[in-house]
CSV table of C-alpha atoms in Angstrom, one decimal:
chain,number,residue,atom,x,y,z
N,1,UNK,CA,61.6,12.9,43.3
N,2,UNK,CA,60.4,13.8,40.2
N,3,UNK,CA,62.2,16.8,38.3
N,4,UNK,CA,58.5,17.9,37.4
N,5,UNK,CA,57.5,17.9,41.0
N,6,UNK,CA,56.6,21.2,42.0
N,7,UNK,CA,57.7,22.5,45.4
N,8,UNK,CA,56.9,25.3,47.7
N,9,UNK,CA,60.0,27.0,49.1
N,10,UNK,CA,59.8,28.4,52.5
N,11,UNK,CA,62.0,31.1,53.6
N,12,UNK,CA,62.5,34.2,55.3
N,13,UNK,CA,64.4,37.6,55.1
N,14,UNK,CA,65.7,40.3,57.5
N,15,UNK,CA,63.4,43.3,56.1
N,16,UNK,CA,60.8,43.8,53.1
N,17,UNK,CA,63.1,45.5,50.9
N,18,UNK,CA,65.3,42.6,51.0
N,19,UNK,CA,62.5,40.1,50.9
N,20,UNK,CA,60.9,42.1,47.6
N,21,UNK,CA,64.9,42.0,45.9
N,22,UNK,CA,65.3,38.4,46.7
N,23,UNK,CA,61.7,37.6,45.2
N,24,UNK,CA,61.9,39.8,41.9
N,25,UNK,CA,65.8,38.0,41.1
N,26,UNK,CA,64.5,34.6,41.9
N,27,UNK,CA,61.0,35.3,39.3
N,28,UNK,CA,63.3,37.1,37.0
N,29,UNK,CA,66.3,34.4,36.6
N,30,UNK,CA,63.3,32.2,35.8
N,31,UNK,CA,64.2,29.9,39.1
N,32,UNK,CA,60.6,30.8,40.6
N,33,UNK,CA,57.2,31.0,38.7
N,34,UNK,CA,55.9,33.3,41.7
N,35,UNK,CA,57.0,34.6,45.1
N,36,UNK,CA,54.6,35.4,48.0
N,37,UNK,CA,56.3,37.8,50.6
N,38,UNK,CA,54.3,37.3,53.6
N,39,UNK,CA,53.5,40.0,56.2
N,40,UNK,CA,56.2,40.4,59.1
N,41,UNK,CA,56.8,37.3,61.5
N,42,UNK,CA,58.0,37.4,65.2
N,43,UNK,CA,60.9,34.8,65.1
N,44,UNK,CA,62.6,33.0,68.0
N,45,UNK,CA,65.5,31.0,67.2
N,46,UNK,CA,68.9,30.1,68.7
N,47,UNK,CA,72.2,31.3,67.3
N,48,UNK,CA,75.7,30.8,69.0
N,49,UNK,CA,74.4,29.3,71.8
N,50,UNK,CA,71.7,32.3,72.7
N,51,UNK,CA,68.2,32.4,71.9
N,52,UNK,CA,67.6,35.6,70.1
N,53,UNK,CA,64.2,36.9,69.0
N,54,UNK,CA,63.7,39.1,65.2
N,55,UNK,CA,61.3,40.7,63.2
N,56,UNK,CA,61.6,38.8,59.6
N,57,UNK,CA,59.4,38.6,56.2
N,58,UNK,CA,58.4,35.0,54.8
N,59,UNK,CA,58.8,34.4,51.2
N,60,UNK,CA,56.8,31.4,49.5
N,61,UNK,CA,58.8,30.5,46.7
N,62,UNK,CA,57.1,28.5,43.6
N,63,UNK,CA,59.5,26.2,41.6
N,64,UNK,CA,60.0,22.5,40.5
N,65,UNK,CA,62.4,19.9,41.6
N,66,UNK,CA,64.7,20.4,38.6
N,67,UNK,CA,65.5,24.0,39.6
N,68,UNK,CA,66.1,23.7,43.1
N,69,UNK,CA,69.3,23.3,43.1
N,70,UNK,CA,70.3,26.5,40.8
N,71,UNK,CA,67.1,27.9,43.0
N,72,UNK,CA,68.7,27.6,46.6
N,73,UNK,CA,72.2,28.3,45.4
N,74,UNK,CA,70.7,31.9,43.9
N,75,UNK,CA,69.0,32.2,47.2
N,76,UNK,CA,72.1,31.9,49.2
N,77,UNK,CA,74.0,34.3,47.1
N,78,UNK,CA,71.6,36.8,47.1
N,79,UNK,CA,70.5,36.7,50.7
N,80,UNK,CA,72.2,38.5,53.9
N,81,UNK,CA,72.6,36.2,56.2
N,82,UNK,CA,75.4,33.6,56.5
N,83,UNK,CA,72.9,30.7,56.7
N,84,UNK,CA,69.5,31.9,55.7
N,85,UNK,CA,66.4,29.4,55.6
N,86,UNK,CA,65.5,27.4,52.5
N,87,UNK,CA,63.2,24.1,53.0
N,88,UNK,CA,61.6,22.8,50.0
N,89,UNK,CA,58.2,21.4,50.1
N,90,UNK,CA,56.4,18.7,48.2
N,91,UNK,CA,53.5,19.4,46.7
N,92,UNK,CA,52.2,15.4,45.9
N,93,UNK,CA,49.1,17.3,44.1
N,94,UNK,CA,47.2,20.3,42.7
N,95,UNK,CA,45.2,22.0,40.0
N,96,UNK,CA,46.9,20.6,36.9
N,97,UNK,CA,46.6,23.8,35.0
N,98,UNK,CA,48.9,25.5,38.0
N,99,UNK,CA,51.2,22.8,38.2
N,100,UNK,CA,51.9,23.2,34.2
N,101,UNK,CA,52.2,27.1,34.8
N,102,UNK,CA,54.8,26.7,37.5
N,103,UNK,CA,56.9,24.6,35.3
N,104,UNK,CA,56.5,26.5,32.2
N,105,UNK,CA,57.6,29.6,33.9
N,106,UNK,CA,61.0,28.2,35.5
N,107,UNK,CA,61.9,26.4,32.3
N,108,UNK,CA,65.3,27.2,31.6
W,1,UNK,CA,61.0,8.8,57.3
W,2,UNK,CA,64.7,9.7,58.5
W,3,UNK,CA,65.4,11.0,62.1
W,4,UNK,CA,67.6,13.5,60.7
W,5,UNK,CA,64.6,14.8,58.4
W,6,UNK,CA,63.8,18.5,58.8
W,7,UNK,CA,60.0,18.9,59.2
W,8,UNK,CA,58.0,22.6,59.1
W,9,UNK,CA,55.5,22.0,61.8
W,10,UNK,CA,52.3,24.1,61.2
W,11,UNK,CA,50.1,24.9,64.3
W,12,UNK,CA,48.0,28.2,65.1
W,13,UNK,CA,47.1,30.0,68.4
W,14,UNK,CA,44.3,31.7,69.5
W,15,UNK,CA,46.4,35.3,70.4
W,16,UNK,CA,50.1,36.4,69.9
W,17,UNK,CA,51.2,36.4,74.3
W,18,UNK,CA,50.0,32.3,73.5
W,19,UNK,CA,51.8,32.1,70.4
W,20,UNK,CA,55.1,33.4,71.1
W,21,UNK,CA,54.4,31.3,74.5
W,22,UNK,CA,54.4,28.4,73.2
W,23,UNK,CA,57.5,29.4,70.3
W,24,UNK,CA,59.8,30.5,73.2
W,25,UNK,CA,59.5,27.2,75.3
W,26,UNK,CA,59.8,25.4,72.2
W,27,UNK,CA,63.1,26.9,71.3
W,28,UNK,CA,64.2,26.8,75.5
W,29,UNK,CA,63.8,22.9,75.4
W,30,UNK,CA,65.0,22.4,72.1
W,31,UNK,CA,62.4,20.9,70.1
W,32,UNK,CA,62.3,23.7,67.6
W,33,UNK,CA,65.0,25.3,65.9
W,34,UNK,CA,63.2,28.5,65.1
W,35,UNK,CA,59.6,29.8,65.3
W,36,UNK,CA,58.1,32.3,63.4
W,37,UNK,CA,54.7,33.3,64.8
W,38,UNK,CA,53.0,35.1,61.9
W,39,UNK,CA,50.4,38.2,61.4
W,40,UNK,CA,47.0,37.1,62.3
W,41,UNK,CA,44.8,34.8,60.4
W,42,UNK,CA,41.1,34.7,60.0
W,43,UNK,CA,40.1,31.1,60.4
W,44,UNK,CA,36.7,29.2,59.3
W,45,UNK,CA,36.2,25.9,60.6
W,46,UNK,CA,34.0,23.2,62.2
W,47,UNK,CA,33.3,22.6,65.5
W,48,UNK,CA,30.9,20.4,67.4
W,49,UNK,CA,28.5,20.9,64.6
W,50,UNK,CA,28.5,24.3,63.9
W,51,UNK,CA,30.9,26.8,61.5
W,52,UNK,CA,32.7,28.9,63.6
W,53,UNK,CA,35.1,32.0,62.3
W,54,UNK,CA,38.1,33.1,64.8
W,55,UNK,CA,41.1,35.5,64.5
W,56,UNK,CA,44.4,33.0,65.4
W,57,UNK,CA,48.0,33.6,64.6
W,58,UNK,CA,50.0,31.0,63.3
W,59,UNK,CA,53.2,29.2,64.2
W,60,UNK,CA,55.6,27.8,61.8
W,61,UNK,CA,58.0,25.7,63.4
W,62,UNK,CA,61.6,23.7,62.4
W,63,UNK,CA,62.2,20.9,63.8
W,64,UNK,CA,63.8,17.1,62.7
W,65,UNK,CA,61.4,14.0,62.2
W,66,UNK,CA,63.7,12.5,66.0
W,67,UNK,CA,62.0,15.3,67.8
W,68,UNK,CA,58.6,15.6,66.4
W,69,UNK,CA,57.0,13.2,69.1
W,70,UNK,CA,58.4,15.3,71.8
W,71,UNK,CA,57.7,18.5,70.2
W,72,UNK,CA,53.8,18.0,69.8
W,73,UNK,CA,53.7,16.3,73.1
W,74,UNK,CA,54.2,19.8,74.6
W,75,UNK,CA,52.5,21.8,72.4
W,76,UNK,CA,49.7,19.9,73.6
W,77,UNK,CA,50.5,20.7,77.0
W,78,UNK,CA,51.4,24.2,76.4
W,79,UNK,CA,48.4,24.7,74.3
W,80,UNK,CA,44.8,25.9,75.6
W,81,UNK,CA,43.1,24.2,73.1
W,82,UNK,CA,41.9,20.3,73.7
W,83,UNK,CA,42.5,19.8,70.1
W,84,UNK,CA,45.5,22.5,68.8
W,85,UNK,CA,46.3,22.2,65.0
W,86,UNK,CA,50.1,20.3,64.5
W,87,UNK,CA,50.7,19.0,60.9
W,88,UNK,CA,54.3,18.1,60.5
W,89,UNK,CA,55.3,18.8,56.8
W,90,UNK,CA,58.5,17.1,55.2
W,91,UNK,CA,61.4,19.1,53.7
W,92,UNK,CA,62.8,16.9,50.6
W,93,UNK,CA,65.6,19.4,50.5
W,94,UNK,CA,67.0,22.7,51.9
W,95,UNK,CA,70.4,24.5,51.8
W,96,UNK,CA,72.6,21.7,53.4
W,97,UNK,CA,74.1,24.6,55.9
W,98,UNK,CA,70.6,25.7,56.7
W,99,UNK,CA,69.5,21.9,57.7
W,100,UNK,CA,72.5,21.1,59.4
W,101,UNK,CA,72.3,24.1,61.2
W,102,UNK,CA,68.2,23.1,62.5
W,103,UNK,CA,69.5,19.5,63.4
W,104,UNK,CA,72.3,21.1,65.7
W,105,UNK,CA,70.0,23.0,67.2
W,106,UNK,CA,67.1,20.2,68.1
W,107,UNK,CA,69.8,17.7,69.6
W,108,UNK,CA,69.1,16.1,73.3
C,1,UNK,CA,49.0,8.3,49.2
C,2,UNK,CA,46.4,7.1,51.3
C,3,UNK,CA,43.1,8.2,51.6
C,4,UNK,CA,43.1,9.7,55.0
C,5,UNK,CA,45.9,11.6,54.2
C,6,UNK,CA,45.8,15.2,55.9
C,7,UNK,CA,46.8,18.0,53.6
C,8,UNK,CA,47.7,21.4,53.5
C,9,UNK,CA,46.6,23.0,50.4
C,10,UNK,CA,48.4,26.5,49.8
C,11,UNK,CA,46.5,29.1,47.5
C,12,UNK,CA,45.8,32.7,47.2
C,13,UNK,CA,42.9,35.0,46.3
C,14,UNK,CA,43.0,38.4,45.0
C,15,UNK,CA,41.5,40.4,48.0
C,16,UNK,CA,39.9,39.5,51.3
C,17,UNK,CA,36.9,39.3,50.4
C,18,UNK,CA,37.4,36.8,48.1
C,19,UNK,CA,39.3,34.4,50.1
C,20,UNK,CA,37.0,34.5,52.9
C,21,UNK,CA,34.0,33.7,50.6
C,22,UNK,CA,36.0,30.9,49.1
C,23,UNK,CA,37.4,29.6,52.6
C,24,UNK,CA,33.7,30.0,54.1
C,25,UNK,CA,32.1,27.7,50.9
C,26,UNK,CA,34.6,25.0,51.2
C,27,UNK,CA,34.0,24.3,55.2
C,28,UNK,CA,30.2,24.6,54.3
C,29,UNK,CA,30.5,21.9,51.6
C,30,UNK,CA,32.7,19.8,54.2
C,31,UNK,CA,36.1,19.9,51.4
C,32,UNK,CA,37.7,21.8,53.9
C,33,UNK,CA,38.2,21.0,57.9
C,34,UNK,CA,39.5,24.4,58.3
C,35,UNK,CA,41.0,27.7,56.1
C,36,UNK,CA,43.2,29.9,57.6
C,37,UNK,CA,43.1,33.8,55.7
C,38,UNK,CA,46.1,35.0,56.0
C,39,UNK,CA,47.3,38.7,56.1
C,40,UNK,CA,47.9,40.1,52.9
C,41,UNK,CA,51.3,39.3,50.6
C,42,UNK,CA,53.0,41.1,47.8
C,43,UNK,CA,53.4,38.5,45.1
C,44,UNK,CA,55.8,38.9,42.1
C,45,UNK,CA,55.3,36.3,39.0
C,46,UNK,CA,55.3,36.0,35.8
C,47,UNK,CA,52.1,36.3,33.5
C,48,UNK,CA,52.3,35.9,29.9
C,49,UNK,CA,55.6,37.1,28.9
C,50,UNK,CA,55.7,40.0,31.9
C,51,UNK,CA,56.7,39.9,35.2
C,52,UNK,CA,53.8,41.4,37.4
C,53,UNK,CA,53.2,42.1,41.2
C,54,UNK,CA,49.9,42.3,43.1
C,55,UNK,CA,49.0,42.0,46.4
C,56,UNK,CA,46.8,38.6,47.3
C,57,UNK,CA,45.5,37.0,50.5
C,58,UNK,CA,47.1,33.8,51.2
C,59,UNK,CA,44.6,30.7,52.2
C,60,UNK,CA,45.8,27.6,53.8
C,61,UNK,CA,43.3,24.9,53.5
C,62,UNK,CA,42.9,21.3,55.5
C,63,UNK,CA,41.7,18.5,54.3
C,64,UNK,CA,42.2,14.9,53.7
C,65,UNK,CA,43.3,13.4,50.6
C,66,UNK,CA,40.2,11.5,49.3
C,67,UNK,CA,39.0,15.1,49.4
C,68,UNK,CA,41.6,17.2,47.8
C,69,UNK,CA,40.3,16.2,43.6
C,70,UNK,CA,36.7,17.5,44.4
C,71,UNK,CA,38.3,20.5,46.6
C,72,UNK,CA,40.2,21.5,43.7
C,73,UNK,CA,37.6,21.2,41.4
C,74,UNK,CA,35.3,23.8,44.3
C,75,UNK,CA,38.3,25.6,44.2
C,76,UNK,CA,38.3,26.8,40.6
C,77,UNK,CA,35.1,26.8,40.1
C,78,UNK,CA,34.6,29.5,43.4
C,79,UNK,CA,37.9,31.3,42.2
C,80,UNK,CA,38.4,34.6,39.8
C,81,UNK,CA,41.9,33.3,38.3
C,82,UNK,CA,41.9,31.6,35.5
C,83,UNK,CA,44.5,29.7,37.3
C,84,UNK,CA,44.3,29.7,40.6
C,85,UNK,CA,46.8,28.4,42.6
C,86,UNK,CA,46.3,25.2,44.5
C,87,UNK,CA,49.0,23.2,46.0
C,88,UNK,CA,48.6,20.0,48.1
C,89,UNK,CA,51.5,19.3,50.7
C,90,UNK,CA,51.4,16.4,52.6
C,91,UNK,CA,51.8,15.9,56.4
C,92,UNK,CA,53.7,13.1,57.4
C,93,UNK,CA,52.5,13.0,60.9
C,94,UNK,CA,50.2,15.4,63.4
C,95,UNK,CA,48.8,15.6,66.7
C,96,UNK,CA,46.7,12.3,66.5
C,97,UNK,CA,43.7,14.2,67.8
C,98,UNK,CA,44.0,16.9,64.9
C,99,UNK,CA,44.3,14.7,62.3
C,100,UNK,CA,41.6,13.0,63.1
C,101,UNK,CA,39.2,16.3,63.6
C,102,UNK,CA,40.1,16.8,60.0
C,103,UNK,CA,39.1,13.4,59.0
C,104,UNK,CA,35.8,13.7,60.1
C,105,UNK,CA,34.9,17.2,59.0
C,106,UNK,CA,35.5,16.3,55.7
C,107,UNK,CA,33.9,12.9,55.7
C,108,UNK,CA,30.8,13.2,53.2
């Protein structure tokens, strides 16, 4: 994979106040060009054996290839949960001028 | 593509009793890891011709690339749709403890 | 990638309104199989030097990949942004059914 490639980061949190503080660090510590927190999800998900049903908040997180890394390891730090969600999309195209803008804004 | 890949599965259904339906079995028979079902949509599409617009609710769902076959095999039977939307889309990378944790969680 | 590729473009709009015009126009001018609107989302980025929040409507958009250059191009031509966002992700596999709904709706 490219470092240039520019992924979309899916994720979730337990509440919007800890969706918004994830977001804002990840934008600010220049590891995402943009964060989209998504209106609340009904999740169902096994944990320890039970399957266990929660209220959570998607976050779309922008960045490249080269940052994911420093990106996930932020996200981990930052988030709640013991093993929170982080899967890292390809994007194989898009409008040039927003692929240049992602990777402009997460340069370190 | 590895069996051991983690995919984000997107489908939509046409209310939330369907949705989280078909995101409960899902989990029960271990096809999914987790499913969030999210806040409604407004969809445009074609159909048969004509443009139609719909309120649906959408369904994100982990899985691995081993039980993708199996998992869209009964979404189609648990789905009221003929033709319900399934579009498996490829993590390149995730927390490690995050992806282990999906694969666990999907074995037979 | 090959032509009949099925993608999931990820963008946003700045209010409902908006996206729904924008969803509705690429269906009618067959670049699109389907848009979902999603519910709204609080975004944080970075603009120029500042980081800024706003709330924007999310639109996930179907198509094929022989499609997705002239989709962007209606894309940015429809949208308000200077830079819109428009990401491509590619499934790797779908309901066979599905896929091939897509296919033909887009076919010019």
């Amino acid at each position: 994979m490219e470092d240039d490639a520019v992924l979309l980061v899916a994720s979730t949190a337990p509440d919007e106040a800890t969706a918004r503080r994830i977001a804002q660090a990840l934008v600010e510590r220049r590891l995402a060009a943009c964060v989209n927190v998504g209106a609340p999800v009904w999740s169902v998900y096994r944990w320890q054996g039970a399957i266990e049903q929660a209220q959570e908040f998607p976050l779309w997180i922008k960045t490249t290839a080269a940052r994911r890394q420093a990106l996930m390891q932020a996200l981990a730090e930052l988030h709640p949960y013991d093993v929170p969600e982080a899967l890292a999309l390809p994007a194989v195209d898009g409008l040039p001028a927003y692929l240049e803008w992602v990777r402009q804004e997460v340069k370190e």
